[in-house]
XYZ file of N, CA, C and O in Angstrom:
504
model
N 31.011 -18.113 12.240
C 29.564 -18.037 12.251
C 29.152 -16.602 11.935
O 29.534 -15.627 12.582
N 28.205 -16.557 10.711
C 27.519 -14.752 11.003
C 26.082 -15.312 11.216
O 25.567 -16.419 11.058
N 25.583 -13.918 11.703
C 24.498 -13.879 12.176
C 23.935 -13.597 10.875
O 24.770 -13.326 10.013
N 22.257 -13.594 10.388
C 21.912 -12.869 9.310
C 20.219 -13.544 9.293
O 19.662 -13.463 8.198
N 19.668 -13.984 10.076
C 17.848 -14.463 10.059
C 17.810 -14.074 11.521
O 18.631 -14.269 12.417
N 16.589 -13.449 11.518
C 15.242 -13.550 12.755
C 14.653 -14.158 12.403
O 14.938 -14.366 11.224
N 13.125 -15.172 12.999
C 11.753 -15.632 12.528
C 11.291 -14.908 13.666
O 11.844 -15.022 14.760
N 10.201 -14.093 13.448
C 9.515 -13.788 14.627
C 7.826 -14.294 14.566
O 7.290 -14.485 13.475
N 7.072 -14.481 15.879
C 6.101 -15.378 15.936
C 4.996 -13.645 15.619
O 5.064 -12.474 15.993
N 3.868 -14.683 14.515
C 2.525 -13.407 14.741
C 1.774 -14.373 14.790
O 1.978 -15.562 14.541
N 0.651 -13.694 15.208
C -0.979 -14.124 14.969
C -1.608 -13.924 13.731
O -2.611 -14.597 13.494
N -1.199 -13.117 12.895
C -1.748 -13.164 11.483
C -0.823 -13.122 10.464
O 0.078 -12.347 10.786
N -0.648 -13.595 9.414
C 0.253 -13.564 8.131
C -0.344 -12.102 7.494
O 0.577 -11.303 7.665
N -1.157 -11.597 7.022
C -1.322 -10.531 6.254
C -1.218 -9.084 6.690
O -0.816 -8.093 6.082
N -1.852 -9.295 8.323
C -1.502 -7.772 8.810
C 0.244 -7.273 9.130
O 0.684 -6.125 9.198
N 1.039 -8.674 9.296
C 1.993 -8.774 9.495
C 3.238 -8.193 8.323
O 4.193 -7.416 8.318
N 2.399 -9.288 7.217
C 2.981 -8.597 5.739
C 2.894 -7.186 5.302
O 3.643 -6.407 4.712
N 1.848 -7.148 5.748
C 1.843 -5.247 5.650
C 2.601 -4.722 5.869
O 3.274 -4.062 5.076
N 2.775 -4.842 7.140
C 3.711 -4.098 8.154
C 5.269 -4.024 7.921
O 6.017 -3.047 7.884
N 5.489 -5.228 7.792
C 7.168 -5.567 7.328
C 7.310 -4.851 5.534
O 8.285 -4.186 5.186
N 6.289 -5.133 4.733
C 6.470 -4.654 3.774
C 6.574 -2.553 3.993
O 7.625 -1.925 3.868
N 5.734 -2.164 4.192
C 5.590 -1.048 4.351
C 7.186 -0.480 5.442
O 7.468 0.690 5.701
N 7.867 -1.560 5.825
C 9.168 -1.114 5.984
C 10.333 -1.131 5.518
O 11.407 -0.748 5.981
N 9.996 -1.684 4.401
C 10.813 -2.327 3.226
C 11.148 -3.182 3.002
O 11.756 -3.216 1.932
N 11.040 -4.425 3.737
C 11.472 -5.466 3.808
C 10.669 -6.307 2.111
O 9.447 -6.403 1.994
N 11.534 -6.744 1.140
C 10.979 -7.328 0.166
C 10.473 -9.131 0.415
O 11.204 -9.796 1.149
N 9.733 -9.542 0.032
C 9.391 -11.051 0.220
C 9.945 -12.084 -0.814
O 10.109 -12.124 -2.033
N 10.080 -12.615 -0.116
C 11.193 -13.929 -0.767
C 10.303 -15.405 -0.785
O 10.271 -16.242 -1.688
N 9.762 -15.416 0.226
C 8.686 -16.576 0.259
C 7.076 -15.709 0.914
O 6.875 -14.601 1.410
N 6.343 -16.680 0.645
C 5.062 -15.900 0.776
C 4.082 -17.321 0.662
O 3.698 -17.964 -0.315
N 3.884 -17.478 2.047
C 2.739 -18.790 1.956
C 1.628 -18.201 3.276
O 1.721 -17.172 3.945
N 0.809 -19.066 3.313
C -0.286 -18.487 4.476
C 0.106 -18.188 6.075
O -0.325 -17.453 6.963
N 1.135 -19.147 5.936
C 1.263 -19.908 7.132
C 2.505 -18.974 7.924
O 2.506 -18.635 9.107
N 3.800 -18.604 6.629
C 5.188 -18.359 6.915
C 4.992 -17.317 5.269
O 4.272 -17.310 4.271
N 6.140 -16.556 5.842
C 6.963 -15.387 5.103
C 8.199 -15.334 5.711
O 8.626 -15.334 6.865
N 8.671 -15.287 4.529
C 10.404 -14.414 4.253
C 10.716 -13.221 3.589
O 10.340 -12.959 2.447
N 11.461 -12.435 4.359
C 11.685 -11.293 3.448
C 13.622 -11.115 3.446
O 14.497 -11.669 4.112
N 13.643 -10.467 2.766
C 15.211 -10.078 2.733
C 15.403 -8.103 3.184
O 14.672 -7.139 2.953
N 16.127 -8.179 3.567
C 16.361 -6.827 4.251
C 16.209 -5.483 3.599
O 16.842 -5.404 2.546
N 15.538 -4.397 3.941
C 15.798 -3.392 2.662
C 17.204 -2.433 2.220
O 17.353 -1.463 1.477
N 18.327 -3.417 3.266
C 19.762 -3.115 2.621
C 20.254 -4.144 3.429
O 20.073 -4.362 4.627
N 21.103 -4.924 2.326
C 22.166 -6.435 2.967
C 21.555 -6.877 2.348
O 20.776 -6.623 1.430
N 22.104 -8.015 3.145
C 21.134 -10.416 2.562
C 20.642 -10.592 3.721
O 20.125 -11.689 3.932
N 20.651 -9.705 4.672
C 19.766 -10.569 6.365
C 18.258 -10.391 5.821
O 17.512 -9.646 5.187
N 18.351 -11.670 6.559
C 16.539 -11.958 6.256
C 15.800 -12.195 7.561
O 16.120 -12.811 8.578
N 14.536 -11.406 7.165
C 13.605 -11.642 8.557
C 12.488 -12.772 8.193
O 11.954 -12.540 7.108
N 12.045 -13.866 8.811
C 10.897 -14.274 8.320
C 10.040 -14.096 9.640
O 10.491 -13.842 10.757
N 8.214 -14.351 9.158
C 7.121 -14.204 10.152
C 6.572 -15.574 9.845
O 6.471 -16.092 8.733
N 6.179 -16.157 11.212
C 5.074 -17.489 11.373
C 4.545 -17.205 12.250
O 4.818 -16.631 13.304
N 3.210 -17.887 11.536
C 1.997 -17.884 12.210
C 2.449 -18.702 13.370
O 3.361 -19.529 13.395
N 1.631 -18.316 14.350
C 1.559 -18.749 15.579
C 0.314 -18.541 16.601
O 0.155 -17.478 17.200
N -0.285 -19.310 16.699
C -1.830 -19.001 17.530
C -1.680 -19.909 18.889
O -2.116 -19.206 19.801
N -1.338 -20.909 19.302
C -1.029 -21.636 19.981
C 0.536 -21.291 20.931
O 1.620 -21.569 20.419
N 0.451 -20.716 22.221
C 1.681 -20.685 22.811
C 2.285 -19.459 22.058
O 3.362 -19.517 21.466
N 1.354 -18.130 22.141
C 2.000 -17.066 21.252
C 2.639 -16.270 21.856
O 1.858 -16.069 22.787
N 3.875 -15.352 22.139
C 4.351 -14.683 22.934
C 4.971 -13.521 22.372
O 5.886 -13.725 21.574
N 4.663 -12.394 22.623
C 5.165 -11.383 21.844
C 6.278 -11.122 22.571
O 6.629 -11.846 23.503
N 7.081 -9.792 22.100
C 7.745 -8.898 23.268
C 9.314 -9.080 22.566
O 10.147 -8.343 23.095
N 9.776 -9.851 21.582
C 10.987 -9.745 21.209
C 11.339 -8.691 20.787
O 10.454 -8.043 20.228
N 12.861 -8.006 20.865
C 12.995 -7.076 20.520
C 14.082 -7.114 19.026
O 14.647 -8.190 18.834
N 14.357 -5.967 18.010
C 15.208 -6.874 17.284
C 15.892 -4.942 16.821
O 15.296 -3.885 17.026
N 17.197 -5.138 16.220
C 17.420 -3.776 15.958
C 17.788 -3.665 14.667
O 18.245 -4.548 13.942
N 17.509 -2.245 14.351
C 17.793 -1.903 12.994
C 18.968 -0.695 12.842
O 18.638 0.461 13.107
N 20.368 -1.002 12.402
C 21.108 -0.073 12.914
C 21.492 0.970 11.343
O 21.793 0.455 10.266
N 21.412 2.064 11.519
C 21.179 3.013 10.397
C 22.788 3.973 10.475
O 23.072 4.442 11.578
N 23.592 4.175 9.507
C 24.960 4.886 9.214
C 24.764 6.394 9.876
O 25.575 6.837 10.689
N 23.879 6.953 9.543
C 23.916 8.167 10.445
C 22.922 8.707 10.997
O 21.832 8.282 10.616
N 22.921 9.901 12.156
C 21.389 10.023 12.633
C 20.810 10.655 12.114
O 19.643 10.679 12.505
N 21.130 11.513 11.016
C 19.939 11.918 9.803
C 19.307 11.190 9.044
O 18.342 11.567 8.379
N 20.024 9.455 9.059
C 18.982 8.319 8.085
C 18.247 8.022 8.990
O 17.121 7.703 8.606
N 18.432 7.986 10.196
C 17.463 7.349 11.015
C 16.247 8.425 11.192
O 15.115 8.247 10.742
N 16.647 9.493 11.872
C 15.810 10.395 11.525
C 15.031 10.778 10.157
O 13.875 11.198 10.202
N 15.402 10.689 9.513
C 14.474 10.735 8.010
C 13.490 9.494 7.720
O 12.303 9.669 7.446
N 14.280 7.821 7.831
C 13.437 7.325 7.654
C 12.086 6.861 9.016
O 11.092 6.168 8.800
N 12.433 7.424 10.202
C 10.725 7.459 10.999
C 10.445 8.475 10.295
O 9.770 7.992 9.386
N 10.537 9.786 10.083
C 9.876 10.710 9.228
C 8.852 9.978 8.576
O 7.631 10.065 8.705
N 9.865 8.898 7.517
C 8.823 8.551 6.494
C 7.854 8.001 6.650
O 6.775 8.135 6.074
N 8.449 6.714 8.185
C 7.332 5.807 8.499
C 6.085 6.654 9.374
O 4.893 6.354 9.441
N 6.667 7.595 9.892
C 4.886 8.692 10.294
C 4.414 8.717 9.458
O 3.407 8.018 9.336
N 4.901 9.605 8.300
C 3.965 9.948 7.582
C 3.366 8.835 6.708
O 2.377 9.187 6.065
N 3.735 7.665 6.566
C 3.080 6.487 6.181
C 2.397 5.648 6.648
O 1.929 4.610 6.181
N 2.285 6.559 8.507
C 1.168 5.718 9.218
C 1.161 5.042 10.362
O 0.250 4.817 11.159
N 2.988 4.557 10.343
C 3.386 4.509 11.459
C 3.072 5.168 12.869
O 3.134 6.398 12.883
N 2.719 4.486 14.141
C 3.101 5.302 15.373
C 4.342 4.869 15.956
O 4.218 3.668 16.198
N 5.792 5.390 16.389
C 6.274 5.184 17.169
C 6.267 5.522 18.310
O 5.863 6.659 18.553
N 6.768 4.540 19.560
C 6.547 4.863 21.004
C 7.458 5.738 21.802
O 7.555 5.855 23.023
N 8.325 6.529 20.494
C 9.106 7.758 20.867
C 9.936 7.588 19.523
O 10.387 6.578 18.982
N 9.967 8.580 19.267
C 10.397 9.483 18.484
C 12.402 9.060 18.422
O 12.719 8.001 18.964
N 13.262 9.702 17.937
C 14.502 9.516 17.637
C 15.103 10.482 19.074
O 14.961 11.692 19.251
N 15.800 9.469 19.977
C 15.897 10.584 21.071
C 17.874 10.116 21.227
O 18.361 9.077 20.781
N 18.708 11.305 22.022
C 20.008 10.539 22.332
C 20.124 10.199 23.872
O 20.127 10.683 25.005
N 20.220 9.027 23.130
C 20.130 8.117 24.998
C 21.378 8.383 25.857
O 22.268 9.123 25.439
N 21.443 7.798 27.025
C 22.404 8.211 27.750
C 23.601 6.760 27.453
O 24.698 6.881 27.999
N 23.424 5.856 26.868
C 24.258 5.053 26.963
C 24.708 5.130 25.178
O 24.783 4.115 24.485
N 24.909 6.204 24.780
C 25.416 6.728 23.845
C 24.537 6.168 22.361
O 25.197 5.877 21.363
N 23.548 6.099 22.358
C 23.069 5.622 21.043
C 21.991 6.543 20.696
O 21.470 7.023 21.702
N 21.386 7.028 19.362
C 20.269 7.753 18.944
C 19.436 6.622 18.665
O 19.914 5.851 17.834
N 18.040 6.241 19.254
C 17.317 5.647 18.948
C 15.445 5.791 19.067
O 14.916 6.475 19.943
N 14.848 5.205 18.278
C 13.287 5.361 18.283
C 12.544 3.789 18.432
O 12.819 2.930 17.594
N 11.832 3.566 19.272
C 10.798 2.333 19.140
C 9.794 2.457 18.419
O 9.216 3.543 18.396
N 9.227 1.114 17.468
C 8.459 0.844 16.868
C 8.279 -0.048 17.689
O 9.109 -0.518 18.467
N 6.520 -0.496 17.481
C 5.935 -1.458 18.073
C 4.864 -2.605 17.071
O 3.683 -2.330 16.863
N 5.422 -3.679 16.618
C 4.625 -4.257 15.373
C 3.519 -4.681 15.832
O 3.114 -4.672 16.995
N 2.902 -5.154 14.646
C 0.863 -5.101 15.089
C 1.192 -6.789 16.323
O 0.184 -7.124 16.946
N 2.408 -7.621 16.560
C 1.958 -8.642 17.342
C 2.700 -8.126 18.797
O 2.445 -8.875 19.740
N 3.472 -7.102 19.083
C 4.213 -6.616 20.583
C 5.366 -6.627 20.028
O 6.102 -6.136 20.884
N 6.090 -6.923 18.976
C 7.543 -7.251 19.022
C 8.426 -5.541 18.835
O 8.428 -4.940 17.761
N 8.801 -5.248 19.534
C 9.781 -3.894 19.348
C 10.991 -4.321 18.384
O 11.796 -5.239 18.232
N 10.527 -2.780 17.690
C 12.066 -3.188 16.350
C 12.491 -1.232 17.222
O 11.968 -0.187 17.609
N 13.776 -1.946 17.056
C 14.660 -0.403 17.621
C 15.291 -0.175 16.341
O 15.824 -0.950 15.547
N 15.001 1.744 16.324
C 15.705 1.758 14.931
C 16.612 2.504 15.763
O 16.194 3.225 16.668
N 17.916 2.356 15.482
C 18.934 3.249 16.194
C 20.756 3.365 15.066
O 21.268 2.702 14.164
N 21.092 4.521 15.811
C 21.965 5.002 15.588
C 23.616 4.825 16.202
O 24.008 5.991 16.263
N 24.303 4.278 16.491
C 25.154 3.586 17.707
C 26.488 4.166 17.292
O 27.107 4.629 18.249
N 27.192 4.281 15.945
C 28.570 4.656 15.623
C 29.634 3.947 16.137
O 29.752 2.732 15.979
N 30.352 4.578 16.693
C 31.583 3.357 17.257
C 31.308 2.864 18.168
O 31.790 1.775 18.481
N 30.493 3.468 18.850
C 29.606 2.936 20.579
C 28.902 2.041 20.710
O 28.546 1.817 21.867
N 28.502 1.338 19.865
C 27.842 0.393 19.165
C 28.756 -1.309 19.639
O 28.310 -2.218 20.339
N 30.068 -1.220 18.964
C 31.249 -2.013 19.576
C 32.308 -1.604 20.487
O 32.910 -2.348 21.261
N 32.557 0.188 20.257
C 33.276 0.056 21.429
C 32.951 1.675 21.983
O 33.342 2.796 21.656
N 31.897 1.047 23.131
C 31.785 2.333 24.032
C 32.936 2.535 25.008
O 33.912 1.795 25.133
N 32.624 3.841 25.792
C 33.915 4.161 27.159
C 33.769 2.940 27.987
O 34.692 2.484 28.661
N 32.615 2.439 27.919
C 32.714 1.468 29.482
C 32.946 -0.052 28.703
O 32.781 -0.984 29.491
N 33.270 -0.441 27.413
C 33.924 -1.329 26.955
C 34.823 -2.227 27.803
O 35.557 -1.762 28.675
N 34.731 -3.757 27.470
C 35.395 -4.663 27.941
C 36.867 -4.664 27.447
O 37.121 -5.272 26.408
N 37.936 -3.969 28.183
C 39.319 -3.734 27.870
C 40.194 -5.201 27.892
O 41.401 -5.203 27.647
């Protein structure tokens, strides 16, 4: 089995499209209702549906970047393109460099940095 789709739930298709676009994500399908995009590196695909009825934000989803100067460069970009993140690129204590984004429906995308710690930290399942 690989992993490789999210769908995450919004309240609007267009402010949504913005948003994912303006992170690179390219669109693959594009209807009122539902969008697909494909990743802005790989084949994982994220799609967005509408959802007004029983809407629940708060998922979280991650974006894992080769080193902490890409990660760091690209929030750079997304500030200066408008973005707010809810902190900045910081090194956590459970060994990862990471920054929160918060999309226009609650859903946190973590952009982070992890390296081998990622699969195998010190406190790893031996």
């Amino acid at each position: 089995m690989r992993f490789n789709h999210v769908t995450l739930a919004v309240k609007e298709i267009p402010r949504a499209r913005t948003f994912y676009t303006t992170l690179g994500f390219r669109p693959v399908v594009d209807e009122p209702h539902y969008c697909r995009f494909l990743a802005p590196v790989g084949e994982g695909t994220l799609s967005i549906e509408r959802k007004v009825e029983d809407f629940h934000s708060g998922d979280e989803i991650g974006f894992e970047f080769d080193t902490p100067a890409a990660l760091d460069a690209e929030v750079a970009r997304l500030e200066a393109a408008g973005l707010t993140f809810a902190h900045g690129p910081t090194d956590q204590t459970w060994l990862w460099r990471d920054s929160r984004l918060v999309d226009p429906d609650g859903h946190v995308l973590m952009f982070y940095y992890a390296g081998k710690n990622r699969l195998d930290p010190p406190w790893a399942v031996r």
